[in-house]
Coordinates of C-alpha atoms in Angstrom, one line a residue:
Chain A
M1 CA -13.1 -25.1 -34.6
T2 CA -13.6 -26.6 -31.2
L3 CA -12.4 -26.4 -27.7
S4 CA -10.9 -29.9 -27.3
I5 CA -9.8 -31.1 -23.9
Q6 CA -8.0 -34.4 -23.7
K7 CA -7.1 -36.5 -20.7
I8 CA -6.4 -33.6 -18.3
R9 CA -5.0 -34.8 -14.9
K10 CA -4.1 -32.7 -11.9
R11 CA -3.1 -33.7 -8.4
F12 CA -2.6 -31.6 -5.4
G13 CA -0.4 -33.8 -3.2
T14 CA -2.4 -37.0 -3.0
F15 CA -5.7 -35.4 -3.9
A16 CA -6.8 -36.0 -7.5
A17 CA -8.4 -32.7 -8.4
L18 CA -8.9 -33.7 -12.1
D19 CA -8.9 -37.3 -13.1
D20 CA -8.7 -37.9 -16.8
V21 CA -11.0 -35.1 -18.0
S22 CA -11.8 -35.1 -21.7
F23 CA -14.5 -33.4 -23.8
D24 CA -15.0 -31.4 -26.9
V25 CA -17.3 -28.4 -27.3
P26 CA -17.9 -26.3 -30.5
D27 CA -16.4 -22.8 -30.7
G28 CA -18.7 -20.1 -29.4
T29 CA -20.3 -22.4 -26.8
F30 CA -21.4 -21.1 -23.5
L31 CA -20.2 -24.0 -21.3
A32 CA -21.2 -24.2 -17.7
L33 CA -19.0 -26.3 -15.4
L34 CA -21.3 -27.4 -12.6
G35 CA -20.5 -29.4 -9.5
P36 CA -20.1 -29.3 -5.7
S37 CA -17.0 -27.8 -4.2
G38 CA -14.0 -29.9 -4.6
S39 CA -15.3 -31.4 -7.8
G40 CA -12.4 -29.9 -9.8
K41 CA -14.4 -27.3 -11.8
T42 CA -12.3 -24.3 -10.7
T43 CA -9.1 -26.3 -11.2
L44 CA -10.1 -27.0 -14.8
L45 CA -10.9 -23.3 -15.4
R46 CA -7.6 -22.2 -13.9
I47 CA -5.7 -24.7 -16.1
L48 CA -7.5 -23.2 -19.1
G49 CA -6.5 -19.7 -17.9
G50 CA -2.9 -20.8 -17.3
L51 CA -3.0 -20.0 -13.6
E52 CA -2.5 -23.7 -12.8
Q53 CA -0.4 -26.3 -14.6
A54 CA -2.0 -29.6 -15.6
D55 CA 0.1 -32.7 -14.7
L56 CA -0.9 -34.5 -17.9
G57 CA -3.2 -33.9 -20.9
H58 CA -3.7 -31.7 -23.9
V59 CA -5.9 -28.8 -24.9
A60 CA -6.4 -27.7 -28.5
F61 CA -8.2 -24.4 -29.1
A62 CA -8.2 -21.8 -31.9
G63 CA -5.6 -23.9 -33.7
L64 CA -3.2 -23.6 -30.8
D65 CA -1.5 -26.1 -28.5
W66 CA -3.2 -24.2 -25.7
L67 CA -1.4 -25.5 -22.6
M68 CA 2.0 -24.8 -24.1
L69 CA 1.2 -21.1 -24.3
P70 CA 2.3 -19.1 -21.2
A71 CA -0.6 -17.6 -19.4
R72 CA 0.2 -14.0 -20.5
E73 CA 0.1 -15.0 -24.2
R74 CA -3.1 -16.9 -24.1
R75 CA -5.4 -13.9 -24.1
A76 CA -7.9 -15.8 -21.9
G77 CA -10.1 -13.2 -20.3
F78 CA -10.4 -14.4 -16.7
V79 CA -13.0 -13.1 -14.3
F80 CA -12.6 -13.9 -10.6
Q81 CA -15.2 -14.6 -8.0
H82 CA -13.9 -11.7 -5.8
Y83 CA -13.3 -9.4 -8.8
A84 CA -9.6 -9.0 -8.2
L85 CA -9.8 -5.4 -9.4
F86 CA -6.6 -3.3 -8.9
K87 CA -7.7 -1.3 -5.9
H88 CA -5.3 1.5 -6.4
M89 CA -6.4 2.2 -10.0
T90 CA -9.4 3.9 -11.3
V91 CA -12.0 1.9 -13.2
A92 CA -10.7 3.3 -16.5
K93 CA -7.1 2.3 -15.6
N94 CA -8.3 -1.1 -14.6
I95 CA -10.0 -1.7 -17.9
A96 CA -7.0 -0.2 -19.8
F97 CA -4.5 -2.4 -17.9
G98 CA -4.3 -5.2 -20.5
L99 CA -3.5 -2.7 -23.2
D100 CA -1.2 -0.5 -21.1
V101 CA 1.1 -3.5 -20.4
R102 CA 1.6 -4.5 -24.0
P103 CA 5.1 -4.0 -25.4
A104 CA 5.5 -0.5 -26.9
R105 CA 5.2 -1.8 -30.5
Q106 CA 1.9 -3.5 -30.0
R107 CA 0.4 -0.9 -27.7
P108 CA -2.4 1.2 -29.1
S109 CA -2.0 5.0 -28.8
R110 CA -3.2 6.7 -25.7
A111 CA -6.2 8.2 -27.6
E112 CA -7.1 4.7 -29.0
I113 CA -6.9 3.2 -25.5
A114 CA -9.2 5.9 -24.1
R115 CA -11.6 5.3 -26.9
R116 CA -11.6 1.5 -26.3
V117 CA -12.2 2.1 -22.5
D118 CA -15.2 4.3 -23.3
E119 CA -16.6 1.6 -25.6
L120 CA -16.2 -1.1 -23.0
L121 CA -17.7 1.1 -20.2
A122 CA -20.7 1.6 -22.5
L123 CA -20.8 -2.2 -23.2
V124 CA -21.0 -3.0 -19.5
Q125 CA -23.3 -0.1 -18.9
L126 CA -21.0 1.9 -16.6
E127 CA -20.7 5.1 -18.7
G128 CA -19.2 8.0 -16.8
L129 CA -17.8 5.9 -14.0
G130 CA -14.3 5.6 -15.4
G131 CA -12.9 8.0 -12.8
R132 CA -14.1 6.1 -9.8
Y133 CA -12.1 3.7 -7.7
P134 CA -13.3 0.1 -7.2
S135 CA -14.1 0.8 -3.6
Q136 CA -16.6 3.3 -4.7
L137 CA -18.6 0.8 -6.7
S138 CA -21.2 -1.8 -5.7
G139 CA -20.5 -5.5 -6.1
G140 CA -22.4 -5.9 -9.3
Q141 CA -20.7 -2.8 -10.8
R142 CA -17.3 -4.2 -9.8
Q143 CA -17.9 -7.5 -11.5
R144 CA -18.9 -5.7 -14.7
V145 CA -15.7 -3.7 -14.5
A146 CA -13.8 -7.0 -14.2
L147 CA -15.6 -8.3 -17.2
A148 CA -14.8 -5.1 -19.2
R149 CA -11.2 -5.4 -18.2
A150 CA -11.1 -9.0 -19.4
L151 CA -12.8 -8.1 -22.7
A152 CA -10.3 -5.2 -23.3
I153 CA -7.6 -7.7 -24.4
E154 CA -9.8 -9.1 -27.1
P155 CA -9.8 -12.5 -25.5
R156 CA -9.8 -15.7 -27.4
M157 CA -12.0 -17.2 -24.7
L158 CA -13.8 -16.0 -21.6
L159 CA -13.3 -17.8 -18.3
L160 CA -15.6 -17.0 -15.4
D161 CA -15.0 -18.3 -11.9
E162 CA -18.3 -18.1 -10.0
P163 CA -18.5 -14.5 -11.1
F164 CA -21.8 -13.9 -9.4
G165 CA -21.0 -15.9 -6.2
A166 CA -20.5 -12.8 -4.1
L167 CA -23.6 -11.0 -5.2
D168 CA -27.1 -11.0 -3.8
A169 CA -29.8 -12.9 -5.6
K170 CA -31.5 -10.0 -7.4
V171 CA -28.3 -8.6 -8.9
R172 CA -27.2 -12.1 -9.7
K173 CA -30.3 -12.7 -11.8
E174 CA -30.0 -9.4 -13.6
L175 CA -26.4 -9.9 -14.4
R176 CA -27.1 -13.5 -15.6
V177 CA -29.5 -12.3 -18.2
W178 CA -27.2 -9.5 -19.2
L179 CA -24.2 -11.8 -19.5
R180 CA -26.0 -14.3 -21.6
G181 CA -27.0 -11.5 -24.0
L182 CA -23.4 -10.3 -24.1
H183 CA -22.2 -13.7 -24.9
D184 CA -24.7 -14.1 -27.8
R185 CA -23.5 -10.7 -29.2
L186 CA -19.8 -11.4 -28.9
G187 CA -19.9 -15.0 -29.9
L188 CA -16.9 -15.9 -27.6
T189 CA -16.3 -19.3 -26.3
T190 CA -17.2 -18.9 -22.6
V191 CA -16.5 -21.3 -19.7
F192 CA -18.4 -20.5 -16.6
V193 CA -17.9 -22.2 -13.3
T194 CA -20.8 -22.4 -10.8
H195 CA -22.1 -24.6 -8.0
D196 CA -25.6 -23.2 -8.6
Q197 CA -27.6 -25.7 -10.6
E198 CA -30.3 -23.2 -11.6
E199 CA -27.6 -20.8 -12.8
A200 CA -25.8 -23.4 -14.9
L201 CA -29.0 -24.6 -16.5
A202 CA -30.3 -21.1 -17.2
L203 CA -27.0 -19.9 -18.8
G204 CA -25.2 -22.8 -20.4
D205 CA -25.6 -24.1 -24.0
R206 CA -23.9 -27.1 -22.5
V207 CA -23.5 -28.0 -18.9
A208 CA -20.7 -30.3 -17.7
V209 CA -21.7 -31.8 -14.3
M210 CA -18.5 -32.6 -12.4
N211 CA -17.9 -34.8 -9.4
K212 CA -14.6 -35.9 -7.8
G213 CA -12.4 -34.7 -10.6
R214 CA -14.4 -36.3 -13.3
I215 CA -17.1 -35.3 -15.8
E216 CA -20.3 -37.1 -14.9
Q217 CA -22.2 -35.8 -17.9
L218 CA -21.9 -33.2 -20.6
A219 CA -25.1 -32.3 -22.3
A220 CA -27.6 -29.5 -23.1
P221 CA -29.7 -28.4 -20.1
A222 CA -32.8 -30.1 -21.4
D223 CA -31.1 -33.4 -21.9
L224 CA -29.6 -33.3 -18.4
I225 CA -33.0 -32.8 -16.9
A226 CA -34.7 -35.4 -19.1
R227 CA -31.9 -38.0 -19.3
P228 CA -29.5 -37.8 -16.4
A229 CA -26.7 -40.3 -17.2
T230 CA -25.6 -41.2 -13.7
P231 CA -27.2 -41.4 -10.3
F232 CA -25.0 -38.5 -9.2
V233 CA -26.4 -36.2 -11.9
S234 CA -29.9 -37.2 -11.1
E235 CA -29.5 -36.5 -7.5
F236 CA -27.5 -33.3 -8.0
L237 CA -30.2 -31.8 -10.2
E238 CA -33.1 -33.1 -8.1
D239 CA -33.9 -29.8 -6.4
V240 CA -34.1 -27.8 -9.6
R241 CA -35.9 -30.3 -11.8
P242 CA -39.5 -29.3 -11.0
Q243 CA -38.5 -25.7 -11.3
A244 CA -36.8 -26.2 -14.6
R245 CA -39.8 -27.9 -16.0
A246 CA -42.2 -25.3 -14.7
T247 CA -40.2 -22.3 -16.1
N248 CA -39.4 -24.4 -19.2
I249 CA -35.8 -23.4 -19.4
V250 CA -35.6 -25.8 -22.3
A251 CA -38.0 -23.6 -24.4
L252 CA -35.8 -20.6 -23.9
R253 CA -33.2 -22.0 -26.2
Chain B
M1 CA -29.5 14.3 35.2
S2 CA -28.0 10.9 35.4
R3 CA -26.1 9.5 32.6
F4 CA -26.3 5.9 31.7
R5 CA -23.3 3.9 30.8
R6 CA -23.3 1.7 27.8
P7 CA -22.9 -2.0 28.7
T8 CA -19.4 -2.1 27.1
E9 CA -18.3 1.1 28.7
D10 CA -15.9 0.8 31.7
H11 CA -16.2 2.8 34.9
P12 CA -14.7 6.3 34.4
L13 CA -12.3 5.7 37.2
T14 CA -10.9 2.6 35.4
R15 CA -10.4 4.7 32.3
W16 CA -8.7 7.5 34.1
L17 CA -6.5 5.1 36.0
L18 CA -5.4 3.1 32.9
T19 CA -4.7 6.3 30.9
L20 CA -2.7 7.7 33.8
I21 CA -0.7 4.5 34.1
A22 CA 0.0 4.5 30.4
L23 CA 1.0 8.1 30.3
G24 CA 3.1 7.8 33.4
F25 CA 4.9 4.8 32.0
V26 CA 5.6 6.5 28.7
G27 CA 6.7 9.7 30.4
L28 CA 9.0 8.0 32.8
F29 CA 10.7 5.5 30.5
L30 CA 10.5 7.2 27.1
I31 CA 10.1 10.9 27.3
L32 CA 12.0 11.8 30.4
P33 CA 15.3 10.1 29.3
L34 CA 15.0 11.7 25.9
V35 CA 14.5 15.1 27.4
E36 CA 17.4 14.5 29.7
V37 CA 19.7 13.6 26.7
F38 CA 18.8 16.9 25.0
K39 CA 19.2 18.8 28.3
E40 CA 22.7 17.4 28.9
A41 CA 23.7 18.0 25.3
L42 CA 22.7 21.6 25.4
G43 CA 23.7 22.2 29.0
E44 CA 26.7 24.2 27.9
G45 CA 24.9 25.9 25.1
L46 CA 24.2 25.1 21.5
E47 CA 27.6 26.4 20.5
A48 CA 29.5 23.8 22.7
A49 CA 27.3 21.0 21.4
L50 CA 28.0 21.9 17.8
T51 CA 31.7 22.1 18.5
A52 CA 31.7 18.6 20.0
I53 CA 29.8 17.3 16.9
K54 CA 32.3 19.1 14.6
E55 CA 35.3 17.2 16.0
P56 CA 36.8 15.1 13.2
E57 CA 36.3 11.8 15.0
S58 CA 32.6 12.7 15.6
L59 CA 32.2 13.7 11.9
A60 CA 33.8 10.4 10.9
A61 CA 31.4 8.5 13.1
I62 CA 28.4 10.3 11.6
R63 CA 29.6 9.7 8.1
L64 CA 30.2 6.0 8.8
T65 CA 26.8 5.6 10.3
L66 CA 25.1 7.2 7.4
I67 CA 27.1 5.1 4.9
A68 CA 26.4 1.9 6.7
A69 CA 22.6 2.7 6.8
A70 CA 22.6 3.8 3.2
I71 CA 24.0 0.4 2.1
A72 CA 22.2 -1.8 4.6
V73 CA 18.7 -0.3 4.3
P74 CA 18.2 -0.6 0.5
L75 CA 19.6 -4.1 0.5
N76 CA 17.3 -5.2 3.2
A77 CA 14.4 -3.5 1.5
V78 CA 15.1 -5.6 -1.6
F79 CA 15.8 -8.8 0.3
G80 CA 12.8 -8.3 2.6
A81 CA 10.4 -7.7 -0.3
A82 CA 11.8 -10.7 -2.2
A83 CA 11.5 -13.0 0.9
A84 CA 8.0 -11.7 1.7
W85 CA 6.9 -12.1 -2.0
A86 CA 8.2 -15.7 -2.0
I87 CA 6.6 -16.6 1.3
A88 CA 3.2 -14.9 0.7
K89 CA 2.6 -15.8 -2.9
F90 CA 4.1 -19.2 -3.4
D91 CA 3.9 -22.6 -1.7
F92 CA 7.2 -24.5 -1.3
A93 CA 8.8 -27.0 1.0
G94 CA 10.6 -25.4 4.0
K95 CA 8.4 -22.3 3.9
S96 CA 7.8 -22.2 7.7
F97 CA 11.4 -22.9 8.3
L98 CA 12.3 -19.8 6.2
V99 CA 9.8 -17.7 8.2
T100 CA 11.5 -18.9 11.4
L101 CA 14.9 -18.1 9.9
I102 CA 13.9 -14.5 9.1
D103 CA 13.2 -14.0 12.8
L104 CA 16.6 -15.3 13.8
P105 CA 18.2 -11.9 14.1
F106 CA 15.5 -10.8 16.5
S107 CA 16.1 -13.8 18.8
V108 CA 19.9 -14.0 18.6
S109 CA 21.8 -11.5 20.7
P110 CA 23.4 -8.9 18.4
V111 CA 26.7 -9.6 20.2
V112 CA 26.5 -13.2 19.1
S113 CA 25.7 -12.3 15.5
G114 CA 28.7 -9.9 15.5
L115 CA 30.9 -12.7 16.8
I116 CA 29.7 -15.0 14.0
Y117 CA 31.1 -12.6 11.5
V118 CA 34.4 -12.4 13.3
L119 CA 34.5 -16.2 13.4
V120 CA 33.8 -16.4 9.7
F121 CA 35.8 -13.5 8.3
G122 CA 38.3 -12.8 11.1
L123 CA 42.0 -13.6 10.8
Q124 CA 41.5 -16.8 12.8
G125 CA 38.2 -17.5 11.1
W126 CA 37.3 -19.9 8.2
L127 CA 37.8 -17.4 5.4
G128 CA 40.3 -15.2 7.3
P129 CA 43.5 -16.5 5.7
W130 CA 42.1 -16.4 2.2
L131 CA 40.8 -12.9 2.7
A132 CA 44.1 -11.7 4.1
E133 CA 46.0 -13.2 1.2
H134 CA 43.8 -11.2 -1.2
D135 CA 44.0 -8.1 0.9
I136 CA 40.3 -8.0 1.5
K137 CA 39.3 -6.4 4.8
I138 CA 35.9 -7.3 6.2
V139 CA 36.2 -7.5 10.0
F140 CA 37.3 -4.2 11.6
A141 CA 36.4 -2.4 8.4
L142 CA 33.3 -1.0 6.7
P143 CA 32.2 -4.3 5.0
G144 CA 32.0 -6.0 8.4
I145 CA 30.0 -3.1 9.9
V146 CA 27.6 -3.2 6.9
L147 CA 27.2 -7.0 7.1
A148 CA 26.5 -6.9 10.9
T149 CA 24.0 -4.1 10.3
I150 CA 22.2 -6.0 7.5
F151 CA 22.0 -9.1 9.7
V152 CA 20.5 -7.3 12.7
T153 CA 18.0 -5.3 10.6
F154 CA 17.0 -8.0 8.2
P155 CA 13.6 -8.9 9.7
F156 CA 12.1 -5.4 9.7
V157 CA 11.0 -5.1 6.1
A158 CA 10.1 -8.8 5.7
R159 CA 8.1 -8.9 9.0
E160 CA 6.2 -5.9 7.9
L161 CA 5.4 -7.2 4.4
I162 CA 4.6 -10.9 5.0
P163 CA 1.3 -10.5 6.8
L164 CA 0.3 -7.7 4.4
M165 CA 1.1 -9.7 1.3
T166 CA -0.4 -12.9 2.6
D167 CA -3.6 -11.0 3.4
Q168 CA -3.8 -9.6 -0.1
G169 CA -3.5 -13.0 -1.7
R170 CA -2.6 -13.7 -5.3
D171 CA -5.8 -12.6 -7.1
E172 CA -4.6 -9.3 -8.4
E173 CA -1.3 -10.8 -9.6
E174 CA -3.1 -13.6 -11.3
A175 CA -5.5 -11.1 -13.0
A176 CA -2.5 -9.1 -14.2
V177 CA -0.8 -12.1 -15.7
S178 CA -3.9 -13.3 -17.4
L179 CA -4.2 -9.7 -18.9
G180 CA -0.8 -10.2 -20.4
A181 CA 1.5 -8.5 -17.9
S182 CA 5.1 -9.7 -17.5
G183 CA 6.4 -10.6 -14.1
W184 CA 8.2 -7.3 -13.8
A185 CA 5.1 -5.3 -15.0
T186 CA 3.0 -7.2 -12.5
F187 CA 5.3 -6.3 -9.6
R188 CA 5.7 -2.7 -10.6
R189 CA 2.1 -1.9 -11.5
V190 CA 0.2 -4.2 -9.1
T191 CA 2.2 -5.6 -6.2
L192 CA 4.3 -2.6 -5.4
P193 CA 1.5 -0.1 -5.2
N194 CA -0.4 -2.5 -2.9
I195 CA 2.5 -2.9 -0.5
K196 CA 4.2 0.6 -0.7
W197 CA 3.0 1.7 2.7
G198 CA 4.1 -1.4 4.5
L199 CA 7.3 -1.3 2.6
L200 CA 7.9 2.3 3.6
Y201 CA 7.1 1.6 7.2
G202 CA 9.5 -1.3 7.2
I203 CA 12.2 0.8 5.7
L204 CA 11.8 3.5 8.2
L205 CA 12.0 1.1 11.1
C206 CA 14.9 -0.7 9.5
N207 CA 16.7 2.6 9.1
A208 CA 16.1 3.7 12.7
R209 CA 17.6 0.5 13.9
A210 CA 20.4 0.4 11.4
M211 CA 21.7 3.8 12.6
G212 CA 21.3 2.9 16.2
E213 CA 22.7 -0.7 16.2
F214 CA 25.4 -1.1 18.9
G215 CA 26.1 -4.7 19.9
A216 CA 26.8 -6.5 16.6
V217 CA 28.7 -3.5 15.2
S218 CA 30.7 -3.1 18.4
V219 CA 32.1 -6.6 18.0
V220 CA 33.1 -6.4 14.3
S221 CA 34.2 -2.8 14.3
G222 CA 37.4 -3.0 16.4
H223 CA 36.7 0.5 17.8
I224 CA 39.3 2.3 15.7
R225 CA 38.6 6.0 16.3
G226 CA 37.8 8.0 13.3
L227 CA 37.8 4.9 11.2
T228 CA 35.4 2.2 12.3
E229 CA 33.4 3.9 15.0
T230 CA 29.7 4.4 14.2
M231 CA 27.7 7.0 16.2
P232 CA 26.6 4.6 19.0
L233 CA 30.1 3.3 19.4
H234 CA 31.5 6.8 19.4
I235 CA 29.1 7.9 22.0
E236 CA 30.1 5.1 24.3
A237 CA 33.8 5.9 23.7
L238 CA 33.3 9.6 24.6
Y239 CA 31.3 8.7 27.6
N240 CA 34.0 6.3 28.9
D241 CA 36.5 9.2 28.4
Y242 CA 34.4 11.3 30.8
N243 CA 33.7 13.6 27.9
Y244 CA 30.0 13.9 28.9
A245 CA 29.2 17.0 27.0
A246 CA 30.4 15.6 23.7
A247 CA 28.9 12.2 24.4
F248 CA 25.5 13.8 24.9
A249 CA 25.8 16.1 22.0
V250 CA 26.3 13.1 19.6
A251 CA 23.6 11.2 21.4
A252 CA 21.2 14.0 20.9
L253 CA 22.0 14.1 17.2
L254 CA 21.4 10.3 17.0
A255 CA 18.1 10.6 18.9
L256 CA 17.2 13.5 16.6
L257 CA 17.8 11.3 13.5
A258 CA 15.4 8.7 15.0
L259 CA 12.9 11.3 15.8
V260 CA 13.0 12.7 12.3
T261 CA 12.4 9.2 11.0
L262 CA 9.3 8.8 13.2
A263 CA 8.1 12.3 12.3
L264 CA 8.5 11.4 8.6
K265 CA 6.4 8.3 9.1
S266 CA 3.6 10.2 11.0
L267 CA 3.7 13.0 8.3
L268 CA 3.2 10.4 5.5
E269 CA 0.5 8.7 7.4
W270 CA -1.4 11.9 8.0
R271 CA -0.8 13.2 4.4
F272 CA -2.0 10.1 2.7
A273 CA -4.6 8.9 5.3
D274 CA -7.3 8.5 2.6
E275 CA -5.2 6.5 0.3
L276 CA -3.9 4.4 3.2
A277 CA -7.5 3.6 4.3
A278 CA -8.5 2.8 0.7
S279 CA -5.6 0.4 0.2
R280 CA -6.6 -1.5 3.3
T281 CA -10.2 -2.1 2.4
H282 CA -11.0 -4.7 -0.2

């Protein structure tokens, strides 16, 4: 099974946000979409999440004609840059939301939902904070709540839109390591948007470098560093190349 | 011991002067007239005022005012929320035109808006003959009064909600949809709780204005005593009849209704201050 994206196009007015994007990655991949702002990475993610409509193109995933599914039936766990937690609900209610809104016949019992919420709180290391409101949490904690909320619906894929963008450098690094560990445990296909080269190279099994609505190169981090396919990729990764070699990101995989 | 002023602090005299001017203005133009209304109303005792209010024509006016507000306010709450939702959460052609249009009732004189309804629905109007044929009364009847009230009070809820909803963005709604919520569930569980204070405030303002509207209602009502006179119209009629005691008694009651509305708002703000503050911070 693969995530197969074929000839996706999207225009906003006269601006081509995505211009014929096609690629395949195997199921369970941690895919990082890397590029400068305006390169189309977030648009692609939002199309996968059903928050934006592609003008043209096709996505096959999990044996489904993905883009024909309405957003609410895709079970794509979406995590937003600014968390988008429901401010007026407790952490527990936030996490339970995806289960609470299911039609009565598919909704788990109240006890079952409570059990799942506790499990997820433990998974994101926020045990005992279920009764808090989002405003009472730190940025890093909020983003972990957002992740738990996305995981509660047993997502078919996980979509992360610069999830650490609003956090300070130290928390960002901690969460990065933790997220990668979580991905390896759950085995979900994960698409991760970032403009931070180091983050993309450290996290992704595959990194897709995007520019002006096109994929410049899709490769494993080591290959990107060793064999940049275009001048843009070479230039875009210039700053991190010595670092990547020194810390030997490549050897981590 | 001398006390240093902070660089941003004004001279004490300036502060006193400004406060005095503000208080004087409020006292002279807001509080004094209100006090005067109640003084006149109760000049001949509470008994006399109550008798004036219990006149059948006064009771009819009170009933009509409450009925008109009871129809107009919920409709405007729904229309206003829908308009604000569309404007704040979606992009479409003609959006800024729609925003301008919502403000129209504020900029057009209420008398003119009343006349519009007479021109459209009146006997000499576009739809007049057809309506007369089918025995439907709009002008000089309750439907006309309700329509005029709706027109005049339309902007209150929408105006209150548009900046609020625009500020909140679409993130939470998008999150809800991606978690599997239907449109209705998203509105009920996410959008509504986020806007409830703004909505309530808009509804209270809308209600205060709906009960007090004079100009537009005056034109469409036809001033039929005991039938199509709302409280403001009835007050004017009593006043023109030199029936000052009764006029002021009804006026005091109308003012009281407005004051209750304001008190209700303050009470809610005070009671739910924490929640209010929480819903404003992100």
